[in-house]
């Protein structure tokens, strides 16, 4: 594929949904600009991407094919039958440890050792089952002697042991063949899931607007367009532009990310520092509305007060004002009025 290509998979997965009914892909290149929108694609980006996906056997059927948009059917990968096993590590058992096959003489020796071990006691008169550590401490020389005898006997029966191992390996191979056949049968039963796939070519300047629109949801897109109109913009999947007098529109605003699309449409936030004594007056004033604040000030004047966002004070003769009345809540502001 051409260097400098931008591809993004949009839709439900991108906005955090657990499932998606189809796949939406957007593709663009710096050479495909708004001037070529709806006309032609000199790079044939859609055709080349579809060819690559068909080569990988991801796309399995065509619904509609064009220079600027492709609609088809894709096949999801088939998970192996072992995927049905729970991934919980506690349920996975380690493979059994490899053990040397013992001859009849070896097994007899082990039985003899077990019988001797069961009847053996420690210096304190305790049995081996009651004090294993003491037993091991006092009998390590005897254990070493028994191990040497077992090694000597095993050499005599080496040929017999090898032949038995070969027969067991043949049986294991037969089992593996059976397992392999079973796996083939399971693969034939499992059918891959098919999903719709849409691939769309968008102008390079409109790529992030297209990504934002195709990620959705429809309700999100509708609300974003309403907010844009309230802020004096018009928003579409191709761009964001200012609306002037008479409905004239400016050129699309240049952006390099989805964040830069949302920033002009974001709600304004004001943070104001007020004196401690004026805090509840400021809260009452900022809660508003403007009509409520205007009526409150008229009532305060009728009652012989003057009210502002900084405090409430009495108005005396000659227009003299007292200090702000101390309050500890909005309720205490309203009570005198």
CSV table of C-alpha atoms in Angstrom, one decimal:
chain,number,residue,atom,x,y,z
A,1,UNK,CA,0.0,0.0,0.0
A,2,UNK,CA,1.0,3.6,-0.5
A,3,UNK,CA,3.0,5.3,2.3
A,4,UNK,CA,1.1,8.0,4.2
A,5,UNK,CA,-2.2,6.3,4.2
A,6,UNK,CA,-4.5,6.8,7.2
A,7,UNK,CA,-6.9,4.0,8.0
A,8,UNK,CA,-9.3,3.9,11.0
A,9,UNK,CA,-11.8,1.3,12.0
A,10,UNK,CA,-14.9,3.1,13.5
A,11,UNK,CA,-18.3,2.0,14.7
A,12,UNK,CA,-19.5,0.5,18.0
A,13,UNK,CA,-16.2,-1.0,19.2
A,14,UNK,CA,-14.4,2.3,19.0
A,15,UNK,CA,-16.9,4.0,21.3
A,16,UNK,CA,-16.6,1.1,23.8
A,17,UNK,CA,-19.6,-1.1,23.0
A,18,UNK,CA,-19.3,-4.8,23.7
A,19,UNK,CA,-20.5,-5.9,20.3
A,20,UNK,CA,-20.8,-4.6,16.7
A,21,UNK,CA,-23.0,-5.7,13.9
A,22,UNK,CA,-20.7,-4.5,11.1
A,23,UNK,CA,-17.3,-3.0,10.4
A,24,UNK,CA,-16.9,0.6,9.2
A,25,UNK,CA,-13.5,1.6,7.8
A,26,UNK,CA,-12.3,5.0,6.6
A,27,UNK,CA,-9.3,5.5,4.4
A,28,UNK,CA,-7.5,8.6,3.1
A,29,UNK,CA,-4.2,10.0,1.8
A,30,UNK,CA,-2.7,13.5,1.7
A,31,UNK,CA,-3.0,13.4,-2.1
A,32,UNK,CA,-6.8,12.9,-2.0
A,33,UNK,CA,-8.1,16.4,-1.0
A,34,UNK,CA,-11.5,18.1,-1.0
A,35,UNK,CA,-10.9,19.3,-4.6
A,36,UNK,CA,-11.1,15.6,-5.7
A,37,UNK,CA,-14.2,14.8,-3.5
A,38,UNK,CA,-16.7,12.7,-5.4
A,39,UNK,CA,-14.7,12.8,-8.6
A,40,UNK,CA,-11.8,10.3,-8.8
A,41,UNK,CA,-9.0,8.6,-6.8
A,42,UNK,CA,-5.7,8.6,-8.6
A,43,UNK,CA,-4.2,6.2,-6.0
A,44,UNK,CA,-7.1,3.7,-6.2
A,45,UNK,CA,-6.9,3.3,-2.4
A,46,UNK,CA,-10.2,1.5,-1.9
A,47,UNK,CA,-9.5,-1.0,-4.7
A,48,UNK,CA,-6.0,-1.8,-3.4
A,49,UNK,CA,-7.2,-2.2,0.2
A,50,UNK,CA,-10.0,-4.5,-0.8
A,51,UNK,CA,-7.6,-6.6,-2.9
A,52,UNK,CA,-5.3,-7.0,0.1
A,53,UNK,CA,-8.1,-8.1,2.4
A,54,UNK,CA,-9.3,-10.6,-0.2
A,55,UNK,CA,-5.8,-12.0,-0.5
A,56,UNK,CA,-5.9,-12.6,3.2
A,57,UNK,CA,-9.3,-14.3,2.8
A,58,UNK,CA,-10.9,-11.7,5.1
A,59,UNK,CA,-13.4,-10.4,2.6
A,60,UNK,CA,-15.4,-13.3,1.1
A,61,UNK,CA,-18.1,-11.5,-1.0
A,62,UNK,CA,-19.0,-8.2,-2.7
A,63,UNK,CA,-22.2,-6.3,-2.3
A,64,UNK,CA,-21.3,-3.0,-4.0
A,65,UNK,CA,-17.9,-1.8,-5.3
A,66,UNK,CA,-16.9,1.7,-6.4
A,67,UNK,CA,-13.9,4.0,-6.6
A,68,UNK,CA,-14.9,5.9,-3.4
A,69,UNK,CA,-16.9,3.3,-1.4
A,70,UNK,CA,-17.0,-0.5,-1.1
A,71,UNK,CA,-19.6,-2.6,0.6
A,72,UNK,CA,-19.1,-6.3,1.2
A,73,UNK,CA,-19.0,-9.3,3.5
A,74,UNK,CA,-16.1,-10.3,5.7
A,75,UNK,CA,-15.4,-13.5,7.6
A,76,UNK,CA,-14.3,-13.4,11.2
A,77,UNK,CA,-11.4,-15.7,12.2
A,78,UNK,CA,-12.3,-19.1,13.6
A,79,UNK,CA,-10.9,-19.9,17.0
A,80,UNK,CA,-9.4,-23.3,17.6
A,81,UNK,CA,-11.5,-25.9,19.6
A,82,UNK,CA,-9.1,-25.5,22.5
A,83,UNK,CA,-10.4,-21.9,22.9
A,84,UNK,CA,-13.5,-23.4,24.5
A,85,UNK,CA,-11.5,-24.3,27.6
A,86,UNK,CA,-11.7,-21.8,30.3
A,87,UNK,CA,-8.8,-19.5,30.6
A,88,UNK,CA,-8.8,-19.7,34.4
A,89,UNK,CA,-5.3,-20.8,35.3
A,90,UNK,CA,-6.6,-22.8,38.3
A,91,UNK,CA,-8.5,-25.1,36.0
A,92,UNK,CA,-5.4,-25.9,33.9
A,93,UNK,CA,-3.5,-28.9,35.3
A,94,UNK,CA,0.2,-29.3,34.7
A,95,UNK,CA,1.3,-32.3,32.6
A,96,UNK,CA,2.2,-35.4,34.6
A,97,UNK,CA,5.8,-35.8,35.5
A,98,UNK,CA,7.8,-38.3,33.5
A,99,UNK,CA,8.5,-41.4,35.5
A,100,UNK,CA,10.9,-44.3,34.7
A,101,UNK,CA,9.2,-47.5,34.1
A,102,UNK,CA,10.1,-50.0,36.8
A,103,UNK,CA,10.8,-53.7,36.3
A,104,UNK,CA,9.2,-56.3,38.5
A,105,UNK,CA,12.4,-56.5,40.7
A,106,UNK,CA,12.4,-52.7,41.2
A,107,UNK,CA,8.8,-52.7,42.3
A,108,UNK,CA,9.5,-55.6,44.7
A,109,UNK,CA,12.4,-53.5,46.2
A,110,UNK,CA,10.1,-50.5,46.6
A,111,UNK,CA,7.6,-52.7,48.4
A,112,UNK,CA,10.3,-54.0,50.7
A,113,UNK,CA,11.5,-50.5,51.4
A,114,UNK,CA,8.0,-49.3,52.2
A,115,UNK,CA,7.5,-52.2,54.6
A,116,UNK,CA,10.8,-51.4,56.3
A,117,UNK,CA,9.9,-47.7,56.5
A,118,UNK,CA,6.5,-48.4,58.0
A,119,UNK,CA,8.0,-50.5,60.8
A,120,UNK,CA,10.9,-48.2,61.5
A,121,UNK,CA,10.9,-45.9,64.5
A,122,UNK,CA,13.0,-43.0,65.7
A,123,UNK,CA,15.2,-42.8,68.7
A,124,UNK,CA,12.3,-41.3,70.7
A,125,UNK,CA,10.1,-44.3,70.0
A,126,UNK,CA,7.9,-42.4,67.5
A,127,UNK,CA,6.8,-43.9,64.2
A,128,UNK,CA,8.0,-42.7,60.8
A,129,UNK,CA,4.5,-41.2,60.0
A,130,UNK,CA,4.7,-39.2,63.3
A,131,UNK,CA,8.2,-37.8,62.7
A,132,UNK,CA,9.3,-37.8,59.1
A,133,UNK,CA,12.0,-35.3,59.4
A,134,UNK,CA,13.7,-37.3,62.2
A,135,UNK,CA,13.5,-40.4,60.1
A,136,UNK,CA,15.2,-38.8,57.1
A,137,UNK,CA,17.9,-37.3,59.3
A,138,UNK,CA,18.9,-40.7,60.8
A,139,UNK,CA,18.5,-42.9,57.7
A,140,UNK,CA,20.1,-40.9,54.9
A,141,UNK,CA,23.0,-43.4,54.6
A,142,UNK,CA,20.5,-46.3,54.3
A,143,UNK,CA,18.6,-44.4,51.6
A,144,UNK,CA,21.8,-43.8,49.6
A,145,UNK,CA,22.6,-47.5,49.8
A,146,UNK,CA,19.2,-48.5,48.5
A,147,UNK,CA,19.4,-46.0,45.7
A,148,UNK,CA,22.7,-47.5,44.5
A,149,UNK,CA,21.3,-51.0,44.6
A,150,UNK,CA,18.3,-49.9,42.5
A,151,UNK,CA,20.6,-48.2,39.9
A,152,UNK,CA,22.5,-51.5,39.5
A,153,UNK,CA,19.4,-53.5,39.0
A,154,UNK,CA,18.0,-51.1,36.5
A,155,UNK,CA,21.0,-51.6,34.2
A,156,UNK,CA,20.1,-55.3,34.0
A,157,UNK,CA,16.6,-54.5,32.8
A,158,UNK,CA,17.5,-51.6,30.6
A,159,UNK,CA,16.8,-53.5,27.4
A,160,UNK,CA,13.4,-54.7,28.7
A,161,UNK,CA,12.5,-51.1,29.8
A,162,UNK,CA,13.4,-49.6,26.4
A,163,UNK,CA,11.2,-52.1,24.5
A,164,UNK,CA,8.2,-51.4,26.8
A,165,UNK,CA,8.7,-47.6,26.3
A,166,UNK,CA,8.7,-48.0,22.5
A,167,UNK,CA,5.4,-49.9,22.7
A,168,UNK,CA,3.9,-47.2,24.9
A,169,UNK,CA,5.1,-44.5,22.5
A,170,UNK,CA,3.4,-46.3,19.6
A,171,UNK,CA,0.2,-46.3,21.6
A,172,UNK,CA,0.6,-42.5,22.3
A,173,UNK,CA,1.1,-41.9,18.6
A,174,UNK,CA,-2.1,-43.8,17.9
A,175,UNK,CA,-3.9,-41.7,20.5
A,176,UNK,CA,-2.5,-38.5,18.9
A,177,UNK,CA,-3.8,-39.6,15.5
A,178,UNK,CA,-7.2,-40.2,17.0
A,179,UNK,CA,-7.1,-36.7,18.6
A,180,UNK,CA,-6.0,-35.2,15.3
A,181,UNK,CA,-8.9,-36.8,13.5
A,182,UNK,CA,-11.3,-35.5,16.1
A,183,UNK,CA,-9.9,-32.0,15.8
A,184,UNK,CA,-10.4,-32.1,12.0
A,185,UNK,CA,-14.0,-33.2,12.5
A,186,UNK,CA,-14.6,-30.3,15.0
A,187,UNK,CA,-13.1,-27.8,12.5
A,188,UNK,CA,-15.5,-29.0,9.8
A,189,UNK,CA,-18.5,-28.5,12.1
A,190,UNK,CA,-17.6,-24.9,13.2
A,191,UNK,CA,-18.7,-22.3,10.6
A,192,UNK,CA,-17.0,-18.9,10.6
A,193,UNK,CA,-19.2,-15.8,11.3
A,194,UNK,CA,-19.8,-13.4,8.5
A,195,UNK,CA,-20.3,-9.6,9.0
A,196,UNK,CA,-20.9,-6.6,6.8
A,197,UNK,CA,-17.9,-4.4,6.0
A,198,UNK,CA,-18.0,-0.9,4.6
A,199,UNK,CA,-14.9,0.9,3.3
A,200,UNK,CA,-15.1,4.6,2.5
A,201,UNK,CA,-12.6,7.0,1.0
A,202,UNK,CA,-12.8,10.5,2.5
A,203,UNK,CA,-10.8,13.7,1.7
A,204,UNK,CA,-7.7,14.2,3.8
A,205,UNK,CA,-9.0,17.4,5.3
A,206,UNK,CA,-12.2,15.7,6.4
A,207,UNK,CA,-10.7,12.5,7.8
A,208,UNK,CA,-11.1,13.3,11.5
A,209,UNK,CA,-14.6,14.7,10.9
A,210,UNK,CA,-15.5,11.4,9.2
A,211,UNK,CA,-14.0,9.4,12.1
A,212,UNK,CA,-16.0,11.3,14.7
A,213,UNK,CA,-19.2,10.8,12.6
A,214,UNK,CA,-18.6,7.1,11.9
A,215,UNK,CA,-17.8,6.3,15.5
A,216,UNK,CA,-21.3,7.6,16.4
A,217,UNK,CA,-23.7,7.0,17.9
A,218,UNK,CA,-26.5,8.6,15.9
A,219,UNK,CA,-27.8,10.4,19.0
A,220,UNK,CA,-24.3,11.8,19.7
A,221,UNK,CA,-24.0,13.1,16.1
A,222,UNK,CA,-27.5,14.7,16.3
A,223,UNK,CA,-26.7,16.5,19.6
A,224,UNK,CA,-23.3,17.6,18.3
A,225,UNK,CA,-24.9,19.3,15.2
A,226,UNK,CA,-27.5,21.0,17.4
A,227,UNK,CA,-24.7,22.4,19.7
A,228,UNK,CA,-22.8,23.5,16.6
A,229,UNK,CA,-25.8,25.5,15.3
A,230,UNK,CA,-26.3,27.1,18.7
A,231,UNK,CA,-22.6,28.2,18.7
A,232,UNK,CA,-22.9,29.6,15.1
A,233,UNK,CA,-21.3,26.7,13.3
A,234,UNK,CA,-22.5,24.0,10.9
A,235,UNK,CA,-21.1,20.5,11.4
A,236,UNK,CA,-21.1,17.6,9.0
A,237,UNK,CA,-19.0,14.5,8.4
A,238,UNK,CA,-16.9,16.6,6.0
A,239,UNK,CA,-16.1,19.6,8.2
A,240,UNK,CA,-16.9,22.4,10.6
A,241,UNK,CA,-17.5,25.9,9.3
A,242,UNK,CA,-18.8,29.3,10.7
A,243,UNK,CA,-22.1,30.6,9.5
A,244,UNK,CA,-22.2,34.3,8.9
A,245,UNK,CA,-24.9,36.8,8.1
A,246,UNK,CA,-27.3,35.7,5.4
A,247,UNK,CA,-26.3,32.1,6.0
A,248,UNK,CA,-22.9,32.4,4.3
A,249,UNK,CA,-20.5,29.7,5.3
A,250,UNK,CA,-16.7,30.0,5.8
A,251,UNK,CA,-14.2,27.3,4.6
A,252,UNK,CA,-13.9,24.2,6.7
A,253,UNK,CA,-11.8,24.8,9.8
A,254,UNK,CA,-8.5,22.9,9.7
A,255,UNK,CA,-8.1,20.2,12.4
A,256,UNK,CA,-5.6,17.5,13.2
A,257,UNK,CA,-7.6,15.5,15.7
A,258,UNK,CA,-11.1,14.8,17.0
A,259,UNK,CA,-10.3,16.9,20.0
A,260,UNK,CA,-9.9,20.0,17.9
A,261,UNK,CA,-13.4,19.5,16.4
A,262,UNK,CA,-15.0,19.4,19.9
A,263,UNK,CA,-13.1,22.3,21.4
A,264,UNK,CA,-15.0,25.2,19.6
A,265,UNK,CA,-18.3,23.5,20.6
A,266,UNK,CA,-17.4,22.8,24.2
A,267,UNK,CA,-19.3,24.5,27.0
A,268,UNK,CA,-17.6,27.6,28.5
A,269,UNK,CA,-16.6,27.3,32.1
A,270,UNK,CA,-15.9,30.3,34.4
A,271,UNK,CA,-14.1,30.0,37.8
A,272,UNK,CA,-14.2,33.0,40.1
A,273,UNK,CA,-12.5,33.7,43.4
A,274,UNK,CA,-14.7,35.6,45.9
A,275,UNK,CA,-14.1,36.8,49.5
A,276,UNK,CA,-15.1,34.4,52.2
A,277,UNK,CA,-17.8,36.7,53.6
A,278,UNK,CA,-19.3,37.0,50.1
A,279,UNK,CA,-19.4,33.3,49.2
A,280,UNK,CA,-23.1,32.6,49.7
A,281,UNK,CA,-24.1,35.9,48.0
A,282,UNK,CA,-21.9,34.9,45.0
A,283,UNK,CA,-23.6,31.4,45.0
A,284,UNK,CA,-27.1,33.0,45.0
A,285,UNK,CA,-26.1,35.4,42.2
A,286,UNK,CA,-24.4,32.9,40.0
A,287,UNK,CA,-27.2,30.4,40.3
A,288,UNK,CA,-29.4,33.0,38.7
A,289,UNK,CA,-31.4,33.4,36.5
A,290,UNK,CA,-30.8,37.0,35.5
A,291,UNK,CA,-34.5,37.7,36.0
A,292,UNK,CA,-34.4,36.3,39.5
A,293,UNK,CA,-31.4,38.4,40.4
A,294,UNK,CA,-33.1,41.6,39.1
A,295,UNK,CA,-36.3,41.0,41.1
A,296,UNK,CA,-34.3,40.2,44.3
A,297,UNK,CA,-32.5,43.5,44.0
A,298,UNK,CA,-35.7,45.4,43.6
A,299,UNK,CA,-37.2,43.7,46.6
A,300,UNK,CA,-34.1,44.5,48.7
A,301,UNK,CA,-34.4,48.3,47.8
A,302,UNK,CA,-38.1,48.2,48.8
A,303,UNK,CA,-37.1,46.8,52.1
A,304,UNK,CA,-34.3,49.3,52.7
A,305,UNK,CA,-31.4,47.1,51.7
A,306,UNK,CA,-29.0,47.0,48.8
A,307,UNK,CA,-28.1,43.6,47.5
A,308,UNK,CA,-25.2,42.6,45.3
A,309,UNK,CA,-23.1,39.5,44.5
A,310,UNK,CA,-20.8,40.6,47.4
A,311,UNK,CA,-23.3,41.2,50.2
A,312,UNK,CA,-26.4,42.7,51.7
A,313,UNK,CA,-26.4,45.9,53.7
A,314,UNK,CA,-28.8,48.4,55.2
A,315,UNK,CA,-29.3,51.8,53.6
A,316,UNK,CA,-29.6,54.6,56.1
A,317,UNK,CA,-30.5,58.3,55.9
A,318,UNK,CA,-28.5,60.1,53.3
A,319,UNK,CA,-27.8,56.9,51.5
A,320,UNK,CA,-25.2,55.7,54.0
A,321,UNK,CA,-24.6,51.9,53.9
A,322,UNK,CA,-23.9,49.6,56.8
A,323,UNK,CA,-21.4,46.8,56.7
A,324,UNK,CA,-22.4,43.6,54.9
A,325,UNK,CA,-24.7,41.4,57.0
A,326,UNK,CA,-23.0,38.2,58.1
A,327,UNK,CA,-24.7,35.1,56.7
A,328,UNK,CA,-23.9,31.3,56.7
A,329,UNK,CA,-26.3,30.2,54.0
A,330,UNK,CA,-28.4,31.5,51.1
A,331,UNK,CA,-31.5,31.1,53.3
A,332,UNK,CA,-30.2,33.8,55.6
A,333,UNK,CA,-29.9,36.2,52.7
A,334,UNK,CA,-33.5,35.7,51.6
A,335,UNK,CA,-35.1,35.8,55.1
A,336,UNK,CA,-34.8,39.6,55.6
A,337,UNK,CA,-36.3,40.2,52.2
